[in-house]
Short mmCIF file of C-alpha atoms and ligand atoms in Angstrom, two decimals:
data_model
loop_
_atom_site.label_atom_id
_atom_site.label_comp_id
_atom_site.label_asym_id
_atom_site.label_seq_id
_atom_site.Cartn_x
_atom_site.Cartn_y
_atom_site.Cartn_z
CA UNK A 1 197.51 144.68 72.54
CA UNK A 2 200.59 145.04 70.53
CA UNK A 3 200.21 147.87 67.49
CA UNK A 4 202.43 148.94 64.66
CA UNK A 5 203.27 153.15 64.24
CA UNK A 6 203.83 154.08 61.23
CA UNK A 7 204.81 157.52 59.42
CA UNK A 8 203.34 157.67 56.46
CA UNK A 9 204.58 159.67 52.79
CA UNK A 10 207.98 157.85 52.20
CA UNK A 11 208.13 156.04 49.05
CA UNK A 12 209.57 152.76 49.41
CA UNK A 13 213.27 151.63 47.84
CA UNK A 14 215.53 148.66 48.28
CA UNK A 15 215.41 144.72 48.19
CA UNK A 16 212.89 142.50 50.13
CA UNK A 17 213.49 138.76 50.27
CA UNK A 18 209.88 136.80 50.16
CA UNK A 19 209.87 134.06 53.12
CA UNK A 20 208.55 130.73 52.39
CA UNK A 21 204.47 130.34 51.60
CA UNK A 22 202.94 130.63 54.85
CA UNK A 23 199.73 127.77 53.32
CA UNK A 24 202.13 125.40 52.19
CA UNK A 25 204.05 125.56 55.40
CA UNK A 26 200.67 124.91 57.38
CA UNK A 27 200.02 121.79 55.02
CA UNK A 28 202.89 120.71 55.02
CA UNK A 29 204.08 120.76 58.38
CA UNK A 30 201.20 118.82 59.52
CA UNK A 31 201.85 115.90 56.70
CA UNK A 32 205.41 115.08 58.24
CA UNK A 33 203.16 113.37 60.46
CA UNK A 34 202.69 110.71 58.07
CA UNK A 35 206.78 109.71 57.46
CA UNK A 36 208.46 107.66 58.88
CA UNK A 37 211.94 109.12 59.88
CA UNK A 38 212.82 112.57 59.94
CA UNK A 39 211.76 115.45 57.70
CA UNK A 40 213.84 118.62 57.33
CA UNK A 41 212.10 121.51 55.89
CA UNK A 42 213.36 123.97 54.94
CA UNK A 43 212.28 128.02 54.15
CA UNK A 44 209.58 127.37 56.86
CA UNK A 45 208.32 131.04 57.67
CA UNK A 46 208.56 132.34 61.40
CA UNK A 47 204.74 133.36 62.10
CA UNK A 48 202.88 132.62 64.69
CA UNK A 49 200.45 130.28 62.69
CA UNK A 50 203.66 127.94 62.06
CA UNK A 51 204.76 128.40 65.71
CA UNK A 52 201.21 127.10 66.71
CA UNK A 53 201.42 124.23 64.21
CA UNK A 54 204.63 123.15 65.28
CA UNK A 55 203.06 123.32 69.69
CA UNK A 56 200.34 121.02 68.39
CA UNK A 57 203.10 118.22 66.90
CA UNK A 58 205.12 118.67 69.47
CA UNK A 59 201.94 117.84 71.41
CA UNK A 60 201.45 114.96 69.45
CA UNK A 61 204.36 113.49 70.55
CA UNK A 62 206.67 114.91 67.29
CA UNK A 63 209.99 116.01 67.49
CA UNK A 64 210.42 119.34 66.00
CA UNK A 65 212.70 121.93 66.06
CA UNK A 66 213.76 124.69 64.41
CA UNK A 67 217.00 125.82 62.73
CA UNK A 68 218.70 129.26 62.75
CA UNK A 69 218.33 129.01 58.50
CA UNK A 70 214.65 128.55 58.55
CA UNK A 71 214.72 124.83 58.62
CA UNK A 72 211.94 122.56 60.76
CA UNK A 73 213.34 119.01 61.44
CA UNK A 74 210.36 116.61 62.41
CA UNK A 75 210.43 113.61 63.33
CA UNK A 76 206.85 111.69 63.98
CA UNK A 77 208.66 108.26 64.96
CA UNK A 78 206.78 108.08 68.08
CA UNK A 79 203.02 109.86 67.36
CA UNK A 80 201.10 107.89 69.17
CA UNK A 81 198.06 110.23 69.72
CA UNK A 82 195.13 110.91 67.57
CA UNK A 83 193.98 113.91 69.60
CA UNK A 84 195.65 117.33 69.06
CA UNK A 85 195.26 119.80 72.06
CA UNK A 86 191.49 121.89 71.48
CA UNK A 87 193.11 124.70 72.96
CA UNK A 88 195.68 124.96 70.13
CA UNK A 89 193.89 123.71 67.40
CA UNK A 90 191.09 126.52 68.37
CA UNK A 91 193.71 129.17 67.37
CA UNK A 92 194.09 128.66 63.86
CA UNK A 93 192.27 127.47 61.04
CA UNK A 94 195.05 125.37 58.90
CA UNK A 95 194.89 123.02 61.89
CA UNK A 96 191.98 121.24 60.46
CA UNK A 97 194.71 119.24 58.26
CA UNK A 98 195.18 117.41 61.41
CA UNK A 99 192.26 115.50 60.24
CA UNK A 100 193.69 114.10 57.27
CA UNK A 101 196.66 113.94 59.00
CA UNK A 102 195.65 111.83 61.28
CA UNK A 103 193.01 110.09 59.46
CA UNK A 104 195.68 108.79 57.33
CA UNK A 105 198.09 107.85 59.72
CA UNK A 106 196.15 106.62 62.51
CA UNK A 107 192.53 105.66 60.53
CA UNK A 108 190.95 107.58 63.48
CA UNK A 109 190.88 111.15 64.43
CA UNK A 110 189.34 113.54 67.24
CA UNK A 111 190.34 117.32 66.43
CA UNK A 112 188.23 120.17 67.61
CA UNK A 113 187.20 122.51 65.38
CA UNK A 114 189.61 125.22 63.83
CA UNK A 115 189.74 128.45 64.42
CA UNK A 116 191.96 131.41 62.57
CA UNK A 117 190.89 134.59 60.65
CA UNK A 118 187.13 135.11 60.85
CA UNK A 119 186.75 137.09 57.80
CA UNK A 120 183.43 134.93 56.47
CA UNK A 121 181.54 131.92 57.01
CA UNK A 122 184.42 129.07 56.47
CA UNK A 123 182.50 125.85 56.31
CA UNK A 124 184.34 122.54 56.14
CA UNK A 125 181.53 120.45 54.53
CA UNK A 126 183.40 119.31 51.58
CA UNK A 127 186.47 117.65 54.06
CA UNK A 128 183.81 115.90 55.45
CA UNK A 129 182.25 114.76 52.50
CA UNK A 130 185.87 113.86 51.19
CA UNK A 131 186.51 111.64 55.06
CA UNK A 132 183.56 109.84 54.72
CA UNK A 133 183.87 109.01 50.95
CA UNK A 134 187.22 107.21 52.00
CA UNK A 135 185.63 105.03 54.27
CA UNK A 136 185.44 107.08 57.57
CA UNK A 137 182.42 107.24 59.81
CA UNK A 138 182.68 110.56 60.73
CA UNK A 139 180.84 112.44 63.80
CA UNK A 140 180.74 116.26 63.71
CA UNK A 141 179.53 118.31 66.35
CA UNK A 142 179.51 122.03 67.45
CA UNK A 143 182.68 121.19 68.95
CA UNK A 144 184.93 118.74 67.51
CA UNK A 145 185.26 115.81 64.97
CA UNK A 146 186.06 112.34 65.16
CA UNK A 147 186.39 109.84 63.20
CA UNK A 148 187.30 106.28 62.80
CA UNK A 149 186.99 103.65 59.80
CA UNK A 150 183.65 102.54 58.72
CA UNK A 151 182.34 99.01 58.63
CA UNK A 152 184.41 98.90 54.69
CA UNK A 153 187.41 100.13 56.42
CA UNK A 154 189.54 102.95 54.32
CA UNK A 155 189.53 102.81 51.00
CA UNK A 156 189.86 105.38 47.70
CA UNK A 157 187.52 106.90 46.26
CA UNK A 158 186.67 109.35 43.60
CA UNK A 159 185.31 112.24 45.52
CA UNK A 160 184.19 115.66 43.52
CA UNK A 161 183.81 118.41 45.34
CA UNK A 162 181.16 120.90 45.25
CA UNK A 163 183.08 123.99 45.78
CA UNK A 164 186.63 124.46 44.33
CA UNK A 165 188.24 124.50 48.24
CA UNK A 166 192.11 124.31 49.07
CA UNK A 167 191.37 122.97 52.52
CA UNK A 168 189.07 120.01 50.90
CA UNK A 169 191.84 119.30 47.86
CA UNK A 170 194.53 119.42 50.73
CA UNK A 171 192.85 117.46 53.78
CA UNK A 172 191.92 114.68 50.98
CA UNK A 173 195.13 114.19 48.96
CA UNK A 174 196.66 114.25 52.83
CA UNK A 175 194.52 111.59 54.01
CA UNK A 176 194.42 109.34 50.89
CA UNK A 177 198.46 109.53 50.47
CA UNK A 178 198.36 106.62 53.00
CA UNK A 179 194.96 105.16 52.74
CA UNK A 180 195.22 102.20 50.58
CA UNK A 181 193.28 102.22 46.64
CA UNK A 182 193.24 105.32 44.19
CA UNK A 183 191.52 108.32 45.39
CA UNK A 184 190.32 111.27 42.44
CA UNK A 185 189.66 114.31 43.81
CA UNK A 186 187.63 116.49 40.73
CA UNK A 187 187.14 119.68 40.69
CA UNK A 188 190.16 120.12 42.89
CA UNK A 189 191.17 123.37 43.95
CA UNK A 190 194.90 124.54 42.57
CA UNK A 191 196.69 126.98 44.07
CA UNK A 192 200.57 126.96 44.58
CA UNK A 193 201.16 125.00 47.62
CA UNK A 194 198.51 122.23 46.63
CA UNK A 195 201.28 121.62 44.15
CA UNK A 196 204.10 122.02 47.19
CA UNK A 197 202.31 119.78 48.93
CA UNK A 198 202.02 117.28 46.38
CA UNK A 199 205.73 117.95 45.51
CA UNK A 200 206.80 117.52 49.66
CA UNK A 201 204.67 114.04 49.92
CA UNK A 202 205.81 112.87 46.59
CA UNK A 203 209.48 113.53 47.54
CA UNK A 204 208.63 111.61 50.70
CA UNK A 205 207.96 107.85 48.70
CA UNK A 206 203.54 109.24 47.93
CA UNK A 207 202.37 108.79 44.71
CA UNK A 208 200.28 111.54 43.63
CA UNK A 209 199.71 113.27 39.79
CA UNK A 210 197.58 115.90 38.38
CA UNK A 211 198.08 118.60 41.35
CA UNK A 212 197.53 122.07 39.81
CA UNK A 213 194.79 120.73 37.41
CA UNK A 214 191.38 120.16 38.64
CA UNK A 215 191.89 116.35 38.91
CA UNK A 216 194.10 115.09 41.46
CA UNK A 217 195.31 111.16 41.63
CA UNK A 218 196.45 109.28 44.47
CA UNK A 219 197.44 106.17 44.93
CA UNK A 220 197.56 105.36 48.61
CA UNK A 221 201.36 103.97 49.80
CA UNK A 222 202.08 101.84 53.09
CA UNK A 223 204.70 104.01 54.18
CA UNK A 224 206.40 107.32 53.90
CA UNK A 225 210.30 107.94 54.42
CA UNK A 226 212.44 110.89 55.51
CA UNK A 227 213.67 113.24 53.26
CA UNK A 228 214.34 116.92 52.77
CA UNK A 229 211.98 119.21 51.16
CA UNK A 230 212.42 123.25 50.73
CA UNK A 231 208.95 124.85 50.68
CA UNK A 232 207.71 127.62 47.89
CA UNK A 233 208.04 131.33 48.20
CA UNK A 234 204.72 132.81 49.41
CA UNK A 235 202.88 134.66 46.72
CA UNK A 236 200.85 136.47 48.90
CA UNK A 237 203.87 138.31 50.81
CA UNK A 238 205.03 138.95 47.69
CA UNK A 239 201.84 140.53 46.26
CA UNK A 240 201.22 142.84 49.47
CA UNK A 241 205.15 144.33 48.83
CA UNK A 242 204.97 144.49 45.17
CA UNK A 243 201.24 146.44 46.07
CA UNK A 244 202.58 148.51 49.28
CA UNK A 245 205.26 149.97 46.64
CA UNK A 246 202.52 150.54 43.97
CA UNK A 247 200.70 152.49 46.86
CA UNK A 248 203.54 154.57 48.20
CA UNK A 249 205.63 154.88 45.19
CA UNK A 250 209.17 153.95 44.70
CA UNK A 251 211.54 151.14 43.49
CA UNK A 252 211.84 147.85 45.11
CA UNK A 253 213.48 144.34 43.94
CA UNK A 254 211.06 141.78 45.18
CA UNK A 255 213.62 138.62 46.04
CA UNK A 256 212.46 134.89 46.30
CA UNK A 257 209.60 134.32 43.89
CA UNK A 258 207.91 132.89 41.34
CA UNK A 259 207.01 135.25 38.62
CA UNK A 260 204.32 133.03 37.17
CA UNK A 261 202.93 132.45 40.49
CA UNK A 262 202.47 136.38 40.50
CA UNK A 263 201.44 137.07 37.13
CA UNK A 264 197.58 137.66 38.29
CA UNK A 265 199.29 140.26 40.63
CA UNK A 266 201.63 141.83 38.30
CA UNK A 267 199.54 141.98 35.25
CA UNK A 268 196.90 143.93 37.37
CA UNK A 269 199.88 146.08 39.02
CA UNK A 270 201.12 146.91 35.61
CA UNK A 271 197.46 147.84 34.22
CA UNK A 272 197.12 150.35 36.91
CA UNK A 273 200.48 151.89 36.09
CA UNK A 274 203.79 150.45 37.74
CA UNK A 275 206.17 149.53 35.90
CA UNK A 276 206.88 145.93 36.02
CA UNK A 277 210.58 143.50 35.07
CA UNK A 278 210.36 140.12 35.82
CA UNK A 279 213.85 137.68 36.51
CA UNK A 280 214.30 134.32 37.43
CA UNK A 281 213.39 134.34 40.78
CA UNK A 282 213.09 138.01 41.68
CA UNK A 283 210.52 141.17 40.33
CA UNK A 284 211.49 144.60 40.25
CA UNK A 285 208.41 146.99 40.66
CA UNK A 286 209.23 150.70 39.92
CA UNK A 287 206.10 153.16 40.45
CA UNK A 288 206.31 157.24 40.63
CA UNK A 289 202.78 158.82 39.47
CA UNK A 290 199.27 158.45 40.55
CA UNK A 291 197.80 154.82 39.72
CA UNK A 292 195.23 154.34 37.45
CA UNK A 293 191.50 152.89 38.43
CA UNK A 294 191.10 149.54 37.41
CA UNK A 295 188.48 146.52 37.35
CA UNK A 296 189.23 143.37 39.37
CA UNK A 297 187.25 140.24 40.69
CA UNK A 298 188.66 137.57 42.83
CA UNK A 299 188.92 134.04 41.80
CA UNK A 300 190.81 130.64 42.90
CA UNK A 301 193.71 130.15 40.76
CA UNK A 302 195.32 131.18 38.61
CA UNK A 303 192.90 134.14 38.90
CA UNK A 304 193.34 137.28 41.06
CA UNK A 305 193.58 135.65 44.44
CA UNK A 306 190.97 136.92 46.91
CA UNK A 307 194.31 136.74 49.89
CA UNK A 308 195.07 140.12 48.05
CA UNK A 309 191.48 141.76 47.72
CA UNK A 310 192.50 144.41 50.94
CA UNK A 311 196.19 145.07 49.36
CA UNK A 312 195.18 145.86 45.64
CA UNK A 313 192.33 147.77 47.40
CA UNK A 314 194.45 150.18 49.18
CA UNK A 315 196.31 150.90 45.36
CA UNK A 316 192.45 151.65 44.13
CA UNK A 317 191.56 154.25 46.97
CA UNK A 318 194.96 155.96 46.01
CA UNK A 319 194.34 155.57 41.94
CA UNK A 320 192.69 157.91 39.60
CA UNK A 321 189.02 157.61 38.83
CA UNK A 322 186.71 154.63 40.08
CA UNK A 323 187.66 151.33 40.37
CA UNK A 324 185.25 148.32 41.12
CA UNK A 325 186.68 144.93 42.88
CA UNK A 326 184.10 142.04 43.27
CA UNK A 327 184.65 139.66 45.82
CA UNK A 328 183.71 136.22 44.31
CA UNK A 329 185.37 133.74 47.03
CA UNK A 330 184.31 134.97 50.47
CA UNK A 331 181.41 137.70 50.27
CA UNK A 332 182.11 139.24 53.50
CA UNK A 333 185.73 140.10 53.10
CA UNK A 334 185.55 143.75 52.88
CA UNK A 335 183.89 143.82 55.76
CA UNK A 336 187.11 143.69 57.93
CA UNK A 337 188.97 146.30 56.24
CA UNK A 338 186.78 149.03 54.75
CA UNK A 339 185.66 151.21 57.61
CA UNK A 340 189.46 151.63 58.98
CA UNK A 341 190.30 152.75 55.34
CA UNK A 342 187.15 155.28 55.42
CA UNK A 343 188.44 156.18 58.59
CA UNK A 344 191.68 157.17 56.68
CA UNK A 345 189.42 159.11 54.14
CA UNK A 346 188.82 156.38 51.64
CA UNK A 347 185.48 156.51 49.45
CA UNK A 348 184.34 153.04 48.80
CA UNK A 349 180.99 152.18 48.24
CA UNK A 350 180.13 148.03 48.84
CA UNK A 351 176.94 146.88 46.61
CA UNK A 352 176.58 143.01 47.18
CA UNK A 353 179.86 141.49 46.38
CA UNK A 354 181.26 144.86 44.45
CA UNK A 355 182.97 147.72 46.26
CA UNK A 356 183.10 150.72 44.09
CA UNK A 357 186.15 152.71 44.84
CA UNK A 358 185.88 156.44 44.13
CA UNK A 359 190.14 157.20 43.99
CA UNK A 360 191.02 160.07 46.74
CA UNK A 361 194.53 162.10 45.85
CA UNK A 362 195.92 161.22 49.63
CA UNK A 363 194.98 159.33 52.63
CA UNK A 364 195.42 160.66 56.21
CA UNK A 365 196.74 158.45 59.27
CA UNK A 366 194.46 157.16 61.61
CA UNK A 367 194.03 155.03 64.51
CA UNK A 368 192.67 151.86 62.76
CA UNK A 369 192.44 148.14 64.02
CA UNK A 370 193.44 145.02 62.19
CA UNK A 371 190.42 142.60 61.80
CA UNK A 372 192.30 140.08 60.43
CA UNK A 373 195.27 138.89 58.55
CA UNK A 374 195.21 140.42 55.37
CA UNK A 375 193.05 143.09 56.23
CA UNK A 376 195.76 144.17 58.66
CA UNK A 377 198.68 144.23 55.96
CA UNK A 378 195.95 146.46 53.89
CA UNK A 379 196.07 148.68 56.50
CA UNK A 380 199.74 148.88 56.99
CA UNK A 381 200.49 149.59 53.58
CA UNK A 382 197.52 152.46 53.38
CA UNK A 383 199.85 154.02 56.74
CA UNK A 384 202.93 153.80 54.58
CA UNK A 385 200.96 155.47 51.95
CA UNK A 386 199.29 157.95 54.19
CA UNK A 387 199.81 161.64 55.15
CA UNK A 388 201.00 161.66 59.01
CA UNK A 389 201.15 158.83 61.45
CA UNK A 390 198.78 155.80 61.79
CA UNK A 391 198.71 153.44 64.42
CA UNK A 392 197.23 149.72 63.65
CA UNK A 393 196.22 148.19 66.37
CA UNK A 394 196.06 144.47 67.17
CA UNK A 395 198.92 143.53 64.59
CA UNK A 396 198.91 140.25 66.11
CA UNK A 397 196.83 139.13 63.68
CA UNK A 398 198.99 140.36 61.04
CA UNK A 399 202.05 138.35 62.44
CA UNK A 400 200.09 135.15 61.43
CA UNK A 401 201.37 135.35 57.93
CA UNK A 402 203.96 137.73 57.78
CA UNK A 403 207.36 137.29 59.07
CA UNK A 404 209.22 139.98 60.03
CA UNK A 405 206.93 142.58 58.25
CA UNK A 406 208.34 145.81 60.93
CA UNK A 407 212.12 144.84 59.62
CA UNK A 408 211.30 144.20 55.82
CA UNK A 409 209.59 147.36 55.74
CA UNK A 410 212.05 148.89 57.49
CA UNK A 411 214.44 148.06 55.18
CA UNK A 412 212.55 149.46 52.39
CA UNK A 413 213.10 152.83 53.90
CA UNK A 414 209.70 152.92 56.08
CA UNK A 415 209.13 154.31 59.26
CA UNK A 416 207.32 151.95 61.04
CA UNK A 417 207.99 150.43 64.61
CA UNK A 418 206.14 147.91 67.13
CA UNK A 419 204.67 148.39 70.32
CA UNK A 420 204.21 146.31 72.42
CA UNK A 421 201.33 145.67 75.20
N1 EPU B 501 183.97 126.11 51.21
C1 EPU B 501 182.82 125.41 51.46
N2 EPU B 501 182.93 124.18 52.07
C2 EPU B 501 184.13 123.66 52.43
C3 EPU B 501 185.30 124.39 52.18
C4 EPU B 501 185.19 125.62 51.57
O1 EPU B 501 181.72 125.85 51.15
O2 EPU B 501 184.15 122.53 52.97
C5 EPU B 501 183.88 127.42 50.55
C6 EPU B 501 184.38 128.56 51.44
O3 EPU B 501 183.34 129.05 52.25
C7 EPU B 501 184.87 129.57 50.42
C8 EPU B 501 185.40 128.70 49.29
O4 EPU B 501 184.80 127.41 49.46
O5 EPU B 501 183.79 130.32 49.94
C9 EPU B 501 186.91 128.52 49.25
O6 EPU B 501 187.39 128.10 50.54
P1 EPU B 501 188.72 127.25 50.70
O7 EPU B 501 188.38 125.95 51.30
O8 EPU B 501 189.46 127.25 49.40
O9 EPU B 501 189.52 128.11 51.76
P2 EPU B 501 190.45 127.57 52.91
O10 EPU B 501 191.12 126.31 52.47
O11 EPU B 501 189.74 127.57 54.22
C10 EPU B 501 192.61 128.74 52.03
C11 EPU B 501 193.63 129.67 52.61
C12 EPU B 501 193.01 131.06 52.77
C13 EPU B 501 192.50 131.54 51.40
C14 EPU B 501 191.54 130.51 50.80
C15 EPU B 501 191.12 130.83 49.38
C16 EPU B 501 194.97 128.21 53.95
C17 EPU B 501 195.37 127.78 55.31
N3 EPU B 501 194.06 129.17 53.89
O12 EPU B 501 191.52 128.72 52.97
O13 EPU B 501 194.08 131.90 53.19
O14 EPU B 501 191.81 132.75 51.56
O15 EPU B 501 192.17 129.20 50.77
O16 EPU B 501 192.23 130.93 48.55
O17 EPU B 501 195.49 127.73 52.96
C18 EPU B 501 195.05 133.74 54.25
O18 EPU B 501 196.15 133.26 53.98
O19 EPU B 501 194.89 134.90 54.71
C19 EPU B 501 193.85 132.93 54.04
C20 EPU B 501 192.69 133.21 54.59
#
């Protein structure tokens, strides 16, 4: 297993350019699907998540290749199959978009179930719910589903979901871009990339309003057509950099956002103690004494987004006094991350869905292994922070979502450096 070394106690300084959002790439990768003609897309992120989503198309029978600037060109001309490999599909969990996907395109679907970052319990009851409300009989078992259209054929529908999810809002606005009627989605979730999505489909000939309010509108078209679409910065990437240089200390120019994407982020950063100037398209974080402690509960958007709950937790086991940071999205969350920072001489205390954070002066390196995605970039950025070395094992997980981490780091002025095997 590959594992990142890092030397810990160097405060961080330079420029980092943000890649495009890793979840918009995933949803939007998958609709191309639906044109006819050729996408280019461009500021698609090189992770392995997007490198798995593009094996599947290819799969599928897409064209799809990728640029030296970041751009995928797709073309779905000649999809003819309804069934992505298991074996793929099994490997990440934005690959249950291939059900709208192909829902839409093909009225009939038989995907296996996804798979991806096991943090929590990640049902997908409410895609379901949204399938069979446009007209799809839909069979679920422990291993797959499939679906074709019911004895009303497709049709919209207004379909309100139970839980705000971004997988449900996404699989149905995919689906219903080119199944005919008008489909409402209430109580939609609204995250960035649902509007990217929206945006990319839109831009393609679909005819969607409302995305990033809780009511989405669709009105299903016949047909799609080529065009070029450049995807969002990710606002996750950006938020563990802005929070690895709140942790470590130091002065960094955070290139390629969108401040009010961030402001959730920043406004928290800034409350603890850094020091905060937002541009155009760029943030410049400055941060030389301790942090201080700080309150903070997850929420969908545009509240603190549970994707950073490990980062901003690494800033509270370095801050002054006790912190507290509820968990309101997936309850289990902490659970990948916390013992590996207790290893590291963190003092965090989880009641329920709180962890109480008791702020230690230093960490120490460890030997610590990455449970998951953004538990692993929590643990990278407590190693930059750290006194001595740290070694995070199983980083592969943390190459999902981040591209190039080792070299943007790097360039920041840390000593860090990949193993391999
Ligand atoms: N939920 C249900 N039923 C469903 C769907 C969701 O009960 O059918 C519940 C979930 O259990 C969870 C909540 O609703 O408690 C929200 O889940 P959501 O569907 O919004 O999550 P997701 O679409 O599976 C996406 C991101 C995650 C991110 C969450 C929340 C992608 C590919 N993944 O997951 O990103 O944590 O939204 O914002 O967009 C990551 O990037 O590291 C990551 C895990």
């Amino acid at each position: 297993m590959s594992r990142y070394v890092i030397q810990g106690g160097r405060p961080l300084n330079g420029t980092v350019t943000i890649s495009g959002a890793k979840n918009a790439a995933v949803a939007i990768l998958p609709a191309a699907l639906l044109v006819d003609g050729v996408c280019r897309i461009e500021h698609v992120p090189d992770i392995s998540d997007v490198r798995i989503m593009l094996d599947i198309l290819r799969g599928l029978g897409a064209l799809a290749r990728r640029e030296e600037d970041g751009t995928v060109v797709i073309d779905a001309t000649n999809v003819r199959d309804a069934s992505p490999d298991p074996a793929l599909v099994e490997q990440m969990r934005a690959s249950y978009y291939l059900m709208g996907v192909l829902l839409g395109r093909f009225g009939r679907a038989h995907v296996a179930l996804p798979g991806g970052c096991n943090f929590a319990s990640r049902p997908i009851d409410q895609h379901i719910k949204g399938f069979a409300a446009l007209g799809a009989e839909v069979e679920e078992t422990e291993e797959y589903v499939q679906m074709h259209p019911g004895p009303s054929g497709l049709h919209g529908n207004r379909i309100s979901l139970d839980v705000v999810s971004v997988g449900a809002t996404v699989n149905i606005m995919i689906a219903a871009s080119r199944i005919p009627g008008q489909t409402i989605i209430e109580n939609a979730a609204k995250e960035p990339h649902i509007v990217d999505l929206a945006n990319f489909l839109n831009t393609m000939g679909a005819r969607i309003s409302g995305a990033g309010t809780d009511t989405v509108k669709i009105w299903g078209v016949q047909s799609l057509r080529g065009n070029t679409y450049a995807i969002i910065p990710d606002q996750i990437e950006a938020g563990t950099y802005l929070a690895a240089v709140a942790a470590t200390g130091g002065n960094v120019l955070v290139k390629n956002v969108i401040p009010k994407h961030m402001s959730c982020i920043t406004s928290k950063l800034a409350e603890m103690g850094a020091e905060i100037l937002n541009y155009d398209d760029a943030i410049r974080i400055r941060c030389g004494a301790r942090l201080h402690h700080a309150t903070v509960k997850t929420r969908v958007y545009p509240g603190f987004p549970t994707d950073m709950q490990a980062q901003i937790c690494v800033c509270m086991v370095l801050a002054s006094g006790v912190s507290r940071l509820t968990e309101s999205v997936y309850e289990t969350r902490f659970f990948g991350y916390v013992s590996e920072l207790e290893r590291m001489g963190a003092d965090v205390q989880i009641t329920g869905k709180t962890a109480i954070i008791t702020g230690v002066e230093a960490l120490a390196g460890a030997t610590v292994d990455a449970h998951d995605l953004r538990a692993g970039a929590a643990l990278v950025i407590a190693g930059l922070a750290a006194q001595g070395s740290t070694i995070v094992k199983d980083c592969h997980y943390i190459e999902r979502g981040y591209e190039r981490l080792v070299e943007k780091f790097r360039g920041l002025g840390a000593d860090i450096r990949r193993i391999e095997g």
